[in-house]
XYZ file of C-alpha atoms in Angstrom:
347
model
C 153.344 120.119 142.194
C 150.340 117.956 143.081
C 147.055 118.271 141.185
C 145.366 119.881 144.175
C 148.184 122.380 144.630
C 148.088 123.241 140.952
C 144.355 123.911 141.097
C 144.797 126.168 144.140
C 147.596 128.063 142.399
C 145.430 128.630 139.319
C 142.589 129.915 141.511
C 144.924 132.355 143.291
C 146.304 133.662 139.996
C 142.761 134.149 138.715
C 141.859 136.079 141.871
C 144.903 138.329 141.456
C 143.983 139.003 137.826
C 140.399 139.920 138.800
C 141.528 142.290 141.548
C 144.098 143.893 139.303
C 141.592 144.357 136.516
C 139.005 145.942 138.788
C 141.549 148.514 139.898
C 141.982 149.575 136.270
C 138.328 150.524 135.867
C 137.070 153.983 136.875
C 133.904 153.600 138.881
C 131.074 156.102 138.755
C 131.680 158.660 141.507
C 135.471 158.322 141.610
C 136.925 161.734 142.535
C 140.341 163.145 141.666
C 141.506 166.626 142.645
C 144.299 168.802 141.304
C 146.273 171.611 142.910
C 148.429 174.288 141.331
C 152.143 173.709 141.994
C 152.673 177.461 141.579
C 150.207 178.182 144.384
C 148.187 180.610 142.279
C 144.795 178.984 142.823
C 142.953 180.674 145.655
C 139.316 179.968 146.453
C 138.181 178.777 143.028
C 134.540 179.696 142.686
C 132.955 178.770 139.357
C 134.072 176.606 136.431
C 133.154 176.177 132.769
C 134.354 174.106 129.840
C 136.146 176.281 127.310
C 136.160 176.067 123.516
C 139.768 174.832 123.695
C 138.826 171.643 125.544
C 140.200 172.892 128.871
C 138.304 173.885 132.000
C 138.339 177.563 132.996
C 137.618 178.820 136.485
C 137.484 181.966 138.589
C 139.715 182.491 141.622
C 137.630 184.522 144.011
C 140.388 185.426 146.473
C 143.220 186.573 144.187
C 141.443 187.898 141.105
C 142.943 185.352 138.726
C 141.287 183.367 135.985
C 142.480 179.784 135.869
C 142.745 177.105 133.213
C 143.151 173.374 133.801
C 143.613 170.736 131.137
C 141.848 167.376 131.396
C 145.258 166.008 132.445
C 145.314 168.379 135.427
C 147.847 170.987 134.281
C 146.978 174.370 135.792
C 147.732 177.876 134.483
C 146.383 181.155 135.853
C 146.103 184.600 134.300
C 145.917 188.097 135.751
C 144.581 191.329 134.316
C 147.486 193.756 133.757
C 145.020 196.581 134.266
C 144.098 195.307 137.726
C 140.402 195.455 136.925
C 139.395 192.008 138.147
C 138.186 191.929 141.749
C 136.453 188.913 143.321
C 135.623 187.131 140.046
C 132.631 184.857 140.407
C 130.669 183.291 137.528
C 132.229 182.148 134.257
C 130.868 180.794 130.973
C 131.908 180.211 127.378
C 130.736 183.016 125.141
C 129.436 182.880 121.571
C 132.652 184.525 120.354
C 135.044 181.753 121.393
C 136.202 183.542 124.558
C 135.318 182.996 128.211
C 133.216 185.629 129.974
C 133.106 186.175 133.728
C 131.751 188.475 136.393
C 133.993 190.658 138.527
C 131.703 191.067 141.478
C 133.476 193.615 143.638
C 134.067 196.303 141.009
C 130.841 196.009 138.986
C 132.561 194.729 135.845
C 132.061 191.983 133.293
C 135.250 190.378 132.040
C 136.335 188.560 128.905
C 139.365 186.289 128.578
C 140.606 184.713 125.382
C 141.919 181.160 125.371
C 145.376 182.743 125.109
C 144.791 184.498 128.444
C 144.205 188.105 127.303
C 141.738 189.837 129.637
C 139.412 192.769 128.925
C 136.811 194.159 131.306
C 133.711 196.265 130.698
C 131.726 198.661 132.861
C 128.219 200.016 132.544
C 128.300 203.787 131.894
C 124.851 204.022 133.463
C 126.206 202.371 136.640
C 123.324 199.904 136.878
C 125.502 196.857 137.618
C 126.209 196.015 141.254
C 127.902 192.786 142.369
C 127.315 190.661 139.286
C 127.227 186.991 140.252
C 126.496 184.358 137.607
C 126.709 184.607 133.810
C 125.510 182.596 130.811
C 125.252 182.777 127.042
C 121.737 183.435 125.777
C 120.090 182.148 122.625
C 120.232 185.698 121.255
C 124.036 185.679 121.021
C 124.552 187.916 124.046
C 125.795 187.216 127.576
C 123.305 187.482 130.434
C 124.170 187.914 134.103
C 122.636 188.467 137.501
C 123.310 191.786 139.213
C 122.807 190.736 142.788
C 122.866 193.783 145.008
C 120.596 196.010 142.936
C 118.091 193.305 141.935
C 118.644 193.417 138.187
C 119.262 191.059 135.281
C 121.960 192.253 132.916
C 122.809 191.719 129.280
C 126.137 192.408 127.629
C 126.890 192.141 123.930
C 130.166 190.665 122.725
C 131.164 194.270 121.942
C 130.788 195.130 125.636
C 127.541 197.123 125.571
C 125.604 196.591 128.834
C 121.870 196.885 129.485
C 120.092 195.914 132.703
C 116.465 195.101 133.431
C 114.284 195.303 136.527
C 111.162 193.394 137.472
C 108.158 195.751 137.537
C 106.444 193.353 139.952
C 109.286 193.824 142.431
C 109.942 190.110 142.952
C 113.711 190.320 142.581
C 115.873 190.888 145.640
C 119.140 189.010 145.134
C 119.193 187.313 141.708
C 121.861 184.637 141.730
C 122.107 181.748 139.237
C 121.362 182.098 135.520
C 121.231 179.835 132.461
C 119.780 179.688 128.961
C 116.469 177.855 128.693
C 115.116 175.684 125.871
C 112.391 178.230 125.153
C 114.599 181.083 123.933
C 114.495 182.800 127.316
C 117.106 183.036 130.045
C 116.195 181.552 133.419
C 117.445 182.652 136.819
C 117.092 182.096 140.552
C 116.794 184.607 143.364
C 118.620 183.754 146.579
C 116.565 186.065 148.803
C 113.046 186.120 147.337
C 113.146 182.373 146.534
C 111.602 182.774 143.107
C 112.652 181.209 139.838
C 112.301 183.568 136.921
C 112.703 184.017 133.196
C 113.749 187.009 131.164
C 112.919 187.298 127.474
C 115.474 188.577 124.939
C 113.759 191.960 125.173
C 114.051 192.085 128.973
C 110.539 191.169 130.120
C 110.694 189.324 133.452
C 108.310 186.713 134.874
C 108.801 184.906 138.183
C 107.423 181.712 139.711
C 107.082 180.523 143.297
C 106.805 177.080 144.830
C 103.289 176.593 146.263
C 104.689 173.947 148.617
C 107.079 176.464 150.157
C 110.142 174.232 149.855
C 112.495 176.874 148.459
C 114.958 178.915 150.495
C 118.318 180.326 149.434
C 118.229 179.431 145.751
C 121.600 178.712 144.151
C 122.594 177.950 140.590
C 120.360 176.742 137.774
C 120.972 174.529 134.723
C 119.080 173.156 131.766
C 118.345 169.458 132.241
C 118.229 166.705 129.627
C 114.447 166.548 130.070
C 113.885 170.110 128.864
C 113.206 171.446 132.369
C 115.385 173.764 134.450
C 117.032 172.292 137.547
C 118.281 174.353 140.464
C 119.554 174.124 144.021
C 117.784 175.258 147.174
C 120.644 175.776 149.576
C 118.864 176.321 152.867
C 116.320 173.521 152.445
C 118.920 171.055 151.116
C 116.749 170.281 148.107
C 117.119 170.077 144.357
C 114.386 171.817 142.384
C 112.904 171.397 138.926
C 110.858 173.940 137.045
C 109.144 173.442 133.708
C 109.048 176.217 131.133
C 105.415 176.660 132.201
C 106.601 177.507 135.718
C 105.573 174.323 137.518
C 107.990 173.633 140.388
C 108.852 170.328 142.043
C 111.552 169.761 144.659
C 113.399 166.644 145.752
C 115.062 165.796 149.052
C 117.602 163.072 149.751
C 116.039 160.387 151.991
C 119.515 159.645 153.388
C 120.041 163.307 154.360
C 123.403 163.414 152.577
C 122.731 166.737 150.866
C 123.796 169.803 152.839
C 123.665 173.284 151.275
C 123.689 172.370 147.567
C 124.878 175.219 145.358
C 126.249 174.467 141.875
C 124.411 172.270 139.392
C 125.014 171.065 135.846
C 123.695 168.559 133.354
C 126.087 165.632 133.130
C 127.049 163.585 130.079
C 125.272 160.575 131.592
C 121.776 162.069 131.364
C 121.637 163.046 135.035
C 122.143 166.301 136.926
C 125.230 166.735 139.120
C 125.528 169.205 141.977
C 127.828 170.337 144.746
C 126.859 169.813 148.386
C 128.903 172.478 150.111
C 128.685 171.894 153.821
C 129.445 168.172 153.826
C 131.982 168.267 150.984
C 130.040 165.894 148.707
C 129.224 165.783 145.021
C 125.674 164.735 144.268
C 123.839 163.179 141.356
C 120.110 163.360 140.748
C 118.229 161.522 138.035
C 115.408 163.204 136.170
C 113.101 161.021 138.272
C 114.483 162.645 141.420
C 116.671 159.848 142.777
C 119.693 161.256 144.609
C 123.120 159.728 145.253
C 126.112 161.509 146.781
C 129.827 160.796 146.603
C 132.763 161.677 148.831
C 136.483 161.992 148.175
C 138.345 159.283 150.121
C 141.474 161.451 150.018
C 139.668 164.249 151.864
C 140.776 166.917 149.393
C 137.301 168.340 148.708
C 136.269 171.272 150.887
C 133.297 173.559 150.215
C 132.696 172.586 146.576
C 130.826 175.289 144.697
C 130.778 175.632 140.893
C 130.362 172.537 138.707
C 130.300 171.838 134.963
C 130.292 168.972 132.491
C 133.759 168.420 131.075
C 134.876 167.675 127.540
C 134.680 163.893 128.104
C 132.490 161.807 130.394
C 133.592 163.529 133.593
C 132.148 166.405 135.564
C 134.499 169.032 137.014
C 134.033 171.234 140.064
C 135.727 173.951 142.103
C 136.740 173.004 145.643
C 136.852 176.458 147.154
C 138.343 175.921 150.596
C 141.030 173.464 149.502
C 142.166 175.548 146.501
C 141.686 172.578 144.196
C 139.859 171.668 141.035
C 138.072 168.339 141.156
C 136.967 165.770 138.641
C 134.316 163.090 139.176
C 133.593 160.149 136.893
C 129.968 159.958 135.728
C 130.230 156.901 133.523
C 132.715 154.194 132.746
C 133.061 150.490 132.191
C 132.515 148.287 135.157
C 134.604 145.173 135.713
C 132.772 141.912 135.037
C 131.792 139.987 138.147
C 134.343 137.306 138.972
C 133.304 133.850 137.901
C 133.279 131.262 140.670
C 136.181 128.874 140.637
C 134.926 125.315 140.409
C 137.436 122.764 141.655
C 137.415 119.244 140.258
C 136.529 116.504 142.693
C 139.494 115.619 144.843
C 141.211 112.394 143.866
C 141.315 110.072 146.828
C 142.355 106.863 145.226
C-alpha cells in the first residue's frame, strides 16, 4: 500500500469510528416508545414514578392501572371489584402506594406496588368526576373534583373531605400539585384561574392581568420555586409565583399546540406534552422553549408526563396506546478532529 493510500485508509477508519461512536450516545430529545405485547394498554392518560422505581399509569379506556419498568416491560392490573371507571390522574402517595382518580364513578383509588386495588367513595357524595391528584405536605392526597367545582382531600385511611371556593371562582378545577409553601396549587380549565388551597381548605385564586390564559391544564412545581402550568387553548406555558404573580411564555416557532401535561425534569427544566402536534416540549426557567418529535411516528396525543427514576422523562401517548420516554440529558460525542494529511511526496 502506498503512503497516500495508507493515509486515506486511516482517515476512513477514523471517520467510521466517529460515526459509530456518535450513534452510541443518547442525544437530548431522543424519544423511545413502548407498547404492551398483551394489548392491555388502552388510552393511557396520566403517569407517575412509583416508589418501586417503575412508572405507573392510568388506562382511561379500559379501567386498568399499568406499570412499566425503565426497560419497557409492561404489566397492567384490574380491580376485581370492578370499581375503576375511566381512571385519570395518578400520583405516589405518602404510604408507599399509588393513588389515582376514577373519574366516571366518583371514586379515588389506591394500588399497591404488588397490584392490589382498593377504591373509596365519599359518603356525602360531594365528589364528581375527579381529575388530577397529588400528595400534599400534610400527608394527605388532594384532588380536583371537576364537575362540581370542588377541591378534595383524602386521607390514607380513605376519609374524604371536599372544599368549595366562597368567591365562586371555581368552575372546572383540573390540574393539582403540592407547592413549596405548604399549600396545594391547582388550575381551573374553565375559569382560567390558578389557585391555592391551604391544609385547612381555604381557597385563593389568581388571574392573569394580561389575559393570556385559556383552558388551563396540569401544574407542577418548578426548580425555581414557582408553579408552572399549561394553557391549552392559548398554546402557552405559564408560571405563577407563590405570591400569585403570573407570567406566560409562547414559542416563537409556533411548535406548541394544546400543551397539557407538565413536570419538572431532572435537568433543571420543565417538560410538557404538546397534544395536537404530537410533540414533547422543554421550557427553561427563563422561558426558552424547544420541542421534540418522534422520528418513528409512534407518539399520538401525548398527555400525562413525569420525571423518571433516572435522567429521562416519561409520558403517556394516549392515541397510540404507548408509553414514551425522552432523554433530557446525556453525554454528547466529541466533535470530530480534522484529519490533517502530510504533504504529498512528489519526488
